[in-house]
XYZ file of N, CA and C in Angstrom:
450
model
N 0.264 -12.925 -22.408
C 1.368 -13.022 -21.395
C 0.894 -12.446 -19.886
N 1.170 -12.582 -18.704
C 0.727 -12.426 -17.725
C 1.217 -11.116 -17.179
N 0.869 -10.669 -16.401
C 1.261 -8.752 -15.306
C 2.509 -9.026 -14.925
N 3.105 -8.005 -15.260
C 4.291 -7.871 -14.657
C 4.309 -6.916 -13.719
N 5.270 -7.148 -12.488
C 5.356 -5.990 -11.490
C 6.855 -5.786 -10.848
N 6.987 -4.507 -10.412
C 8.452 -4.501 -9.637
C 8.380 -4.451 -8.296
N 9.219 -5.416 -7.795
C 9.399 -5.170 -6.524
C 11.017 -4.952 -6.008
N 10.950 -3.913 -5.316
C 12.311 -3.352 -4.795
C 12.684 -3.788 -3.519
N 13.530 -4.570 -2.957
C 14.094 -4.797 -1.583
C 14.943 -3.374 -1.240
N 14.517 -2.779 -0.455
C 15.012 -1.287 0.028
C 16.343 -1.549 0.533
N 17.203 -0.580 0.796
C 18.192 -0.155 1.380
C 17.954 -1.132 2.779
N 17.466 -0.784 3.755
C 17.181 -1.512 4.631
C 16.861 -2.798 4.615
N 15.982 -3.524 4.144
C 16.035 -4.971 3.815
C 17.347 -5.418 3.408
N 18.098 -4.536 2.390
C 19.362 -5.376 1.817
C 20.497 -5.308 3.276
N 20.430 -4.155 3.707
C 21.521 -4.250 5.067
C 20.851 -5.116 6.017
N 19.480 -5.261 6.467
C 19.428 -6.351 7.215
C 19.468 -8.153 6.772
N 19.795 -8.203 5.416
C 20.160 -9.355 4.762
C 18.809 -10.098 5.021
N 18.103 -9.390 4.277
C 16.628 -9.980 3.981
C 16.037 -10.442 2.824
N 17.365 -10.330 1.444
C 16.598 -10.272 0.290
C 16.150 -12.017 0.031
N 16.921 -12.993 0.563
C 16.396 -14.170 0.288
C 14.966 -14.435 0.874
N 14.789 -13.741 2.153
C 13.401 -13.973 2.673
C 12.442 -13.191 1.542
N 12.441 -12.291 1.211
C 11.770 -11.481 0.300
C 11.530 -12.574 -0.935
N 12.675 -12.935 -1.642
C 12.497 -13.698 -2.834
C 11.576 -14.902 -2.705
N 11.847 -15.825 -1.406
C 11.292 -16.965 -0.876
C 9.675 -16.956 -0.734
N 9.208 -15.746 -0.341
C 7.749 -15.445 0.318
C 7.316 -14.940 -1.133
N 7.591 -14.570 -1.632
C 7.329 -14.153 -3.594
C 7.333 -15.530 -4.226
N 8.086 -16.357 -4.206
C 8.065 -17.458 -5.015
C 7.214 -18.477 -4.427
N 7.230 -18.682 -3.140
C 6.311 -19.488 -2.520
C 4.950 -18.944 -2.914
N 4.629 -17.691 -2.837
C 3.174 -17.433 -3.670
C 2.838 -17.818 -4.777
N 3.588 -17.873 -5.632
C 3.745 -18.533 -6.672
C 3.970 -17.921 -7.930
N 4.500 -16.492 -7.636
C 4.985 -15.270 -8.781
C 5.936 -15.770 -9.344
N 6.359 -15.533 -10.542
C 7.974 -16.223 -11.529
C 8.490 -14.810 -11.157
N 9.714 -15.059 -10.835
C 10.684 -14.113 -10.890
C 11.178 -13.988 -12.650
N 11.198 -12.887 -13.075
C 11.841 -12.693 -14.630
C 12.728 -11.791 -14.849
N 13.299 -11.124 -13.684
C 14.284 -10.163 -13.739
C 14.792 -9.717 -12.229
N 16.096 -9.421 -12.026
C 16.509 -9.383 -10.775
C 17.848 -8.914 -11.066
N 18.392 -7.885 -10.307
C 19.529 -6.940 -10.135
C 19.699 -6.224 -8.764
N 21.304 -6.366 -8.422
C 21.756 -5.914 -6.912
C 22.223 -4.356 -7.987
N 21.609 -3.248 -7.192
C 22.105 -1.978 -7.496
C 21.899 -0.969 -7.183
N 22.830 0.570 -7.309
C 22.597 1.534 -6.497
C 21.970 2.216 -6.933
N 20.996 3.158 -6.353
C 20.146 3.791 -7.205
C 20.516 5.074 -7.293
N 20.669 5.702 -8.700
C 21.094 6.942 -8.386
C 19.747 8.375 -8.280
N 20.477 9.412 -8.027
C 19.415 10.335 -7.575
C 18.310 10.794 -8.687
N 18.991 10.665 -10.193
C 18.020 10.750 -11.079
C 17.010 9.571 -11.063
N 17.199 8.185 -10.703
C 16.418 7.419 -10.947
C 15.388 7.503 -9.899
N 16.356 7.744 -8.611
C 14.966 7.912 -7.803
C 13.824 8.777 -7.745
N 14.391 10.086 -8.169
C 13.455 11.081 -8.561
C 12.402 10.556 -9.701
N 12.874 10.117 -10.372
C 11.931 9.657 -11.586
C 10.854 8.753 -10.659
N 11.638 7.538 -9.817
C 10.958 6.650 -9.530
C 9.668 7.323 -8.397
N 9.935 8.241 -7.591
C 9.309 8.875 -6.809
C 8.585 9.981 -7.487
N 8.364 10.526 -8.307
C 8.041 11.883 -9.263
C 6.782 12.313 -8.754
N 5.782 10.999 -8.420
C 4.432 11.569 -8.148
C 4.556 12.229 -6.660
N 5.494 11.770 -5.843
C 5.604 12.523 -4.632
C 6.194 13.883 -4.398
N 6.714 14.621 -5.676
C 7.604 15.303 -5.584
C 7.111 16.550 -4.766
N 6.127 16.980 -4.981
C 5.487 18.082 -4.298
C 5.287 17.733 -2.360
N 5.303 16.636 -2.163
C 5.143 16.071 -0.862
C 6.282 16.625 0.116
N 6.259 16.615 1.606
C 7.418 16.726 2.349
C 8.412 15.840 2.770
N 7.726 14.717 2.208
C 8.589 13.578 2.375
C 9.476 12.853 1.263
N 9.162 13.711 0.239
C 10.010 13.707 -1.217
C 11.632 13.574 -0.852
N 12.204 14.190 -0.245
C 13.667 14.577 -0.058
C 14.140 13.096 0.566
N 13.428 13.423 1.680
C 13.528 11.679 2.686
C 13.565 10.463 1.753
N 12.745 10.321 0.883
C 12.310 9.245 -0.053
C 13.491 8.947 -0.733
N 13.986 10.071 -1.245
C 15.208 9.934 -2.483
C 16.809 9.654 -1.689
N 16.430 10.438 -0.398
C 17.731 10.235 0.159
C 18.083 8.919 0.561
N 16.814 8.335 1.510
C 16.945 6.824 1.705
C 17.415 5.685 0.568
N 16.310 5.851 -0.450
C 16.736 4.958 -1.727
C 17.939 5.098 -2.393
N 18.612 6.030 -2.231
C 20.066 6.113 -2.661
C 21.035 5.915 -1.836
N 20.458 5.658 -0.162
C 21.850 5.667 0.521
C 22.459 4.243 0.909
N 22.169 3.337 0.025
C 22.858 1.716 0.009
C 22.177 1.211 -1.068
N 22.831 0.092 -1.725
C 22.189 -0.819 -2.457
C 20.840 -1.480 -2.314
N 20.088 -1.762 -3.772
C 18.572 -2.264 -3.404
C 18.959 -3.435 -4.232
N 17.643 -4.073 -4.160
C 17.651 -5.341 -5.242
C 16.257 -4.988 -5.681
N 16.564 -4.860 -7.038
C 15.044 -4.939 -8.103
C 14.934 -5.871 -8.949
N 13.713 -6.137 -8.939
C 12.939 -7.549 -8.925
C 11.932 -7.132 -9.993
N 11.929 -8.057 -10.982
C 10.502 -7.951 -12.104
C 9.829 -9.151 -11.715
N 8.514 -9.638 -11.065
C 7.635 -10.540 -11.102
C 6.486 -10.467 -11.855
N 6.037 -12.160 -12.197
C 5.270 -12.146 -13.318
C 4.001 -13.130 -12.637
N 2.739 -12.913 -13.034
C 1.698 -13.266 -12.633
C 1.011 -12.943 -13.052
N -0.797 -13.456 -13.089
C -1.979 -13.072 -13.145
C -2.417 -12.064 -12.052
N -2.370 -11.095 -12.190
C -3.073 -9.727 -10.944
C -1.359 -9.930 -10.263
N -0.281 -9.743 -10.937
C 1.076 -9.779 -10.342
C 0.860 -8.718 -9.068
N 0.639 -7.291 -9.518
C 0.889 -6.125 -8.612
C -0.016 -6.496 -7.448
N -1.434 -6.516 -7.277
C -2.397 -6.972 -6.717
C -1.966 -8.161 -5.416
N -1.363 -9.198 -6.154
C -0.754 -10.337 -5.284
C 0.484 -9.673 -4.477
N 1.262 -9.005 -5.476
C 2.865 -8.760 -4.509
C 2.281 -7.768 -3.298
N 1.170 -6.637 -3.374
C 0.795 -5.849 -2.468
C 0.526 -6.428 -1.563
N -0.593 -7.857 -1.649
C -0.959 -8.486 -0.534
C 0.152 -8.881 0.459
N 0.967 -9.762 -0.329
C 2.061 -10.347 0.293
C 3.130 -9.356 1.035
N 3.380 -8.087 0.860
C 3.765 -7.122 1.256
C 3.231 -6.684 2.496
N 1.951 -6.387 2.352
C 1.531 -5.875 3.791
C 1.318 -4.286 3.550
N 0.797 -3.953 4.194
C 0.431 -2.406 4.478
C 1.841 -1.494 4.176
N 1.942 -0.275 4.155
C 2.754 0.797 3.793
C 3.551 0.498 5.428
N 2.528 0.917 6.309
C 3.266 1.154 7.568
C 2.945 -0.145 8.116
N 4.305 -0.874 8.563
C 4.325 -2.147 9.265
C 3.600 -2.316 10.424
N 3.490 -1.349 11.370
C 2.406 -1.430 12.337
C 1.311 -1.728 12.196
N 0.520 -1.415 10.875
C -0.877 -1.752 10.449
C -1.052 -3.057 9.534
N 0.130 -3.692 9.117
C 0.449 -5.003 8.400
C 0.370 -6.490 9.539
N -0.550 -7.251 8.776
C -1.020 -8.396 9.659
C 0.131 -9.479 9.489
N 0.259 -10.010 10.698
C 1.297 -11.039 10.693
C 1.263 -12.207 9.321
N 1.930 -12.542 9.101
C 2.273 -13.581 7.607
C 2.524 -12.604 6.391
N 2.537 -11.355 6.348
C 2.901 -10.246 5.439
C 4.513 -10.164 5.619
N 5.046 -9.809 4.655
C 6.457 -9.220 4.752
C 6.918 -8.001 5.865
N 5.790 -7.063 5.595
C 6.068 -6.330 6.311
C 5.565 -6.185 7.856
N 4.600 -6.892 7.850
C 4.067 -7.250 9.315
C 4.782 -8.312 10.085
N 5.581 -9.067 9.643
C 6.687 -10.091 10.012
C 7.738 -9.448 10.451
N 8.140 -8.736 9.384
C 9.933 -8.305 9.469
C 10.181 -6.572 9.502
N 8.956 -6.096 9.638
C 8.902 -4.543 10.086
C 8.198 -3.783 11.138
N 8.787 -2.726 11.415
C 8.068 -1.999 12.893
C 8.022 -0.598 12.422
N 8.475 0.171 11.483
C 8.703 1.694 11.208
C 8.331 1.771 9.535
N 7.350 2.845 9.571
C 6.946 3.067 8.156
C 8.215 3.692 7.330
N 9.418 4.363 7.859
C 10.647 4.772 7.011
C 11.308 3.726 6.881
N 10.878 2.224 7.330
C 11.885 1.305 6.833
C 11.187 0.031 6.614
N 10.303 0.293 5.517
C 9.405 -0.951 5.457
C 9.413 -2.005 4.549
N 11.129 -1.934 4.133
C 11.896 -3.094 3.642
C 11.604 -3.235 1.832
N 10.348 -3.320 1.505
C 10.218 -3.625 0.322
C 9.331 -2.075 -0.550
N 9.274 -2.231 -1.587
C 8.386 -1.592 -2.660
C 7.888 -2.429 -3.387
N 6.813 -2.265 -3.762
C 6.090 -2.756 -5.176
C 5.102 -2.135 -5.476
N 4.838 -2.171 -6.826
C 3.959 -1.121 -7.847
C 2.558 -1.098 -7.062
N 1.950 -0.208 -7.279
C 0.481 -0.309 -6.909
C -0.756 -0.253 -7.425
N -0.326 -0.600 -8.831
C -1.382 -0.935 -9.870
C -0.546 -1.289 -11.254
N -1.602 -2.032 -12.044
C -0.745 -2.353 -13.401
C -0.023 -1.211 -14.165
N -0.865 -0.147 -13.818
C -0.183 0.814 -14.808
C 1.159 1.211 -14.452
N 1.154 1.421 -13.133
C 2.366 1.821 -12.218
C 3.572 0.627 -12.522
N 3.203 -0.419 -12.530
C 3.993 -1.485 -12.674
C 5.014 -1.345 -13.950
N 3.882 -0.991 -14.836
C 4.627 -1.046 -16.444
C 5.382 0.302 -16.139
N 5.277 1.148 -15.784
C 6.184 2.392 -15.970
C 7.297 2.078 -15.106
N 7.287 1.387 -13.825
C 8.195 1.229 -12.885
C 9.250 0.256 -13.366
N 8.762 -1.047 -13.898
C 9.672 -2.130 -14.379
C 10.477 -1.397 -15.667
N 9.977 -0.387 -16.574
C 10.594 -0.204 -17.341
C 11.713 0.890 -16.927
N 11.651 1.673 -15.898
C 12.500 2.412 -15.289
C 13.889 1.830 -14.448
N 13.414 0.561 -14.144
C 14.725 -0.104 -13.704
C 15.129 -1.426 -14.140
N 14.515 -1.757 -15.361
C 14.940 -2.828 -16.327
C 14.692 -2.437 -17.808
N 15.955 -2.501 -18.523
C 15.443 -2.583 -20.079
C 15.201 -4.011 -20.562
N 14.638 -3.900 -21.988
C 13.673 -5.109 -22.175
C 14.451 -6.270 -22.247
N 15.678 -6.243 -22.573
C 16.601 -7.516 -22.711
C 17.162 -7.993 -21.106
N 16.689 -7.376 -20.042
C 16.998 -7.683 -18.807
C 15.834 -8.591 -18.478
N 14.929 -8.680 -18.932
C 13.358 -9.399 -18.810
C 13.453 -10.874 -19.539
N 13.406 -11.874 -18.883
C 12.937 -13.133 -19.523
C 11.612 -13.485 -19.758
N 11.628 -14.689 -20.385
C 10.399 -15.195 -20.686
C 10.767 -16.628 -20.797
N 10.067 -17.071 -19.839
C 10.272 -18.729 -19.872
C 9.197 -19.375 -19.310
N 9.075 -20.810 -19.606
C 7.998 -21.654 -18.665
C 8.403 -22.310 -17.770
N 7.843 -22.558 -16.662
C 8.132 -23.299 -15.381
C 7.554 -24.539 -15.573
N 7.956 -25.902 -15.016
C 7.443 -26.877 -15.143
C 6.064 -27.113 -14.389
N 6.135 -26.265 -13.378
C 5.122 -26.335 -12.096
C 3.711 -25.331 -12.202
N 3.958 -24.381 -13.553
C 2.852 -23.555 -13.473
C 1.298 -24.373 -13.607
N 1.471 -25.516 -14.403
C 0.171 -26.048 -14.149
C -0.609 -26.302 -12.645
N 0.694 -26.597 -11.653
C -0.164 -26.548 -10.232
C -0.368 -25.504 -9.623
N 0.511 -24.565 -10.321
C -0.170 -22.790 -9.454
C -1.074 -22.175 -10.188
N -1.273 -22.454 -11.758
C -2.464 -21.492 -12.208
C -3.510 -22.512 -13.070
N -4.767 -22.769 -13.136
C -5.490 -23.302 -13.678
C -5.491 -22.738 -15.495
């Protein structure tokens, strides 16, 4: 099975109406969508998701922001899914992201960088399991797969 990774369209992306744009860019890249839901992140889930930053001064702001408005959580699948998603998103700071990336084209502020993507296959597995139950993730064949992957 190909690698799975988590993508969140954060509250700023949802509020700006960019969910479809994010999905389009990931689909055009060749990733396969295997799970998606619109949801309100609870304080508990936010603290689990950002747990690695608990001792950092910006932790409270991360939790407050991700819980401030609905998000769209998605699981995507491909060989090297986490790496491909990260390169499609661009740098964490949109000011340092090249044109053609989601953040480079659509963002200007590090605190409002539109999307989250798992930073490694290990993080992806943990994060996908935080946001999705196994039965919420689908396995299926796409007819165009041979035109995307050798």
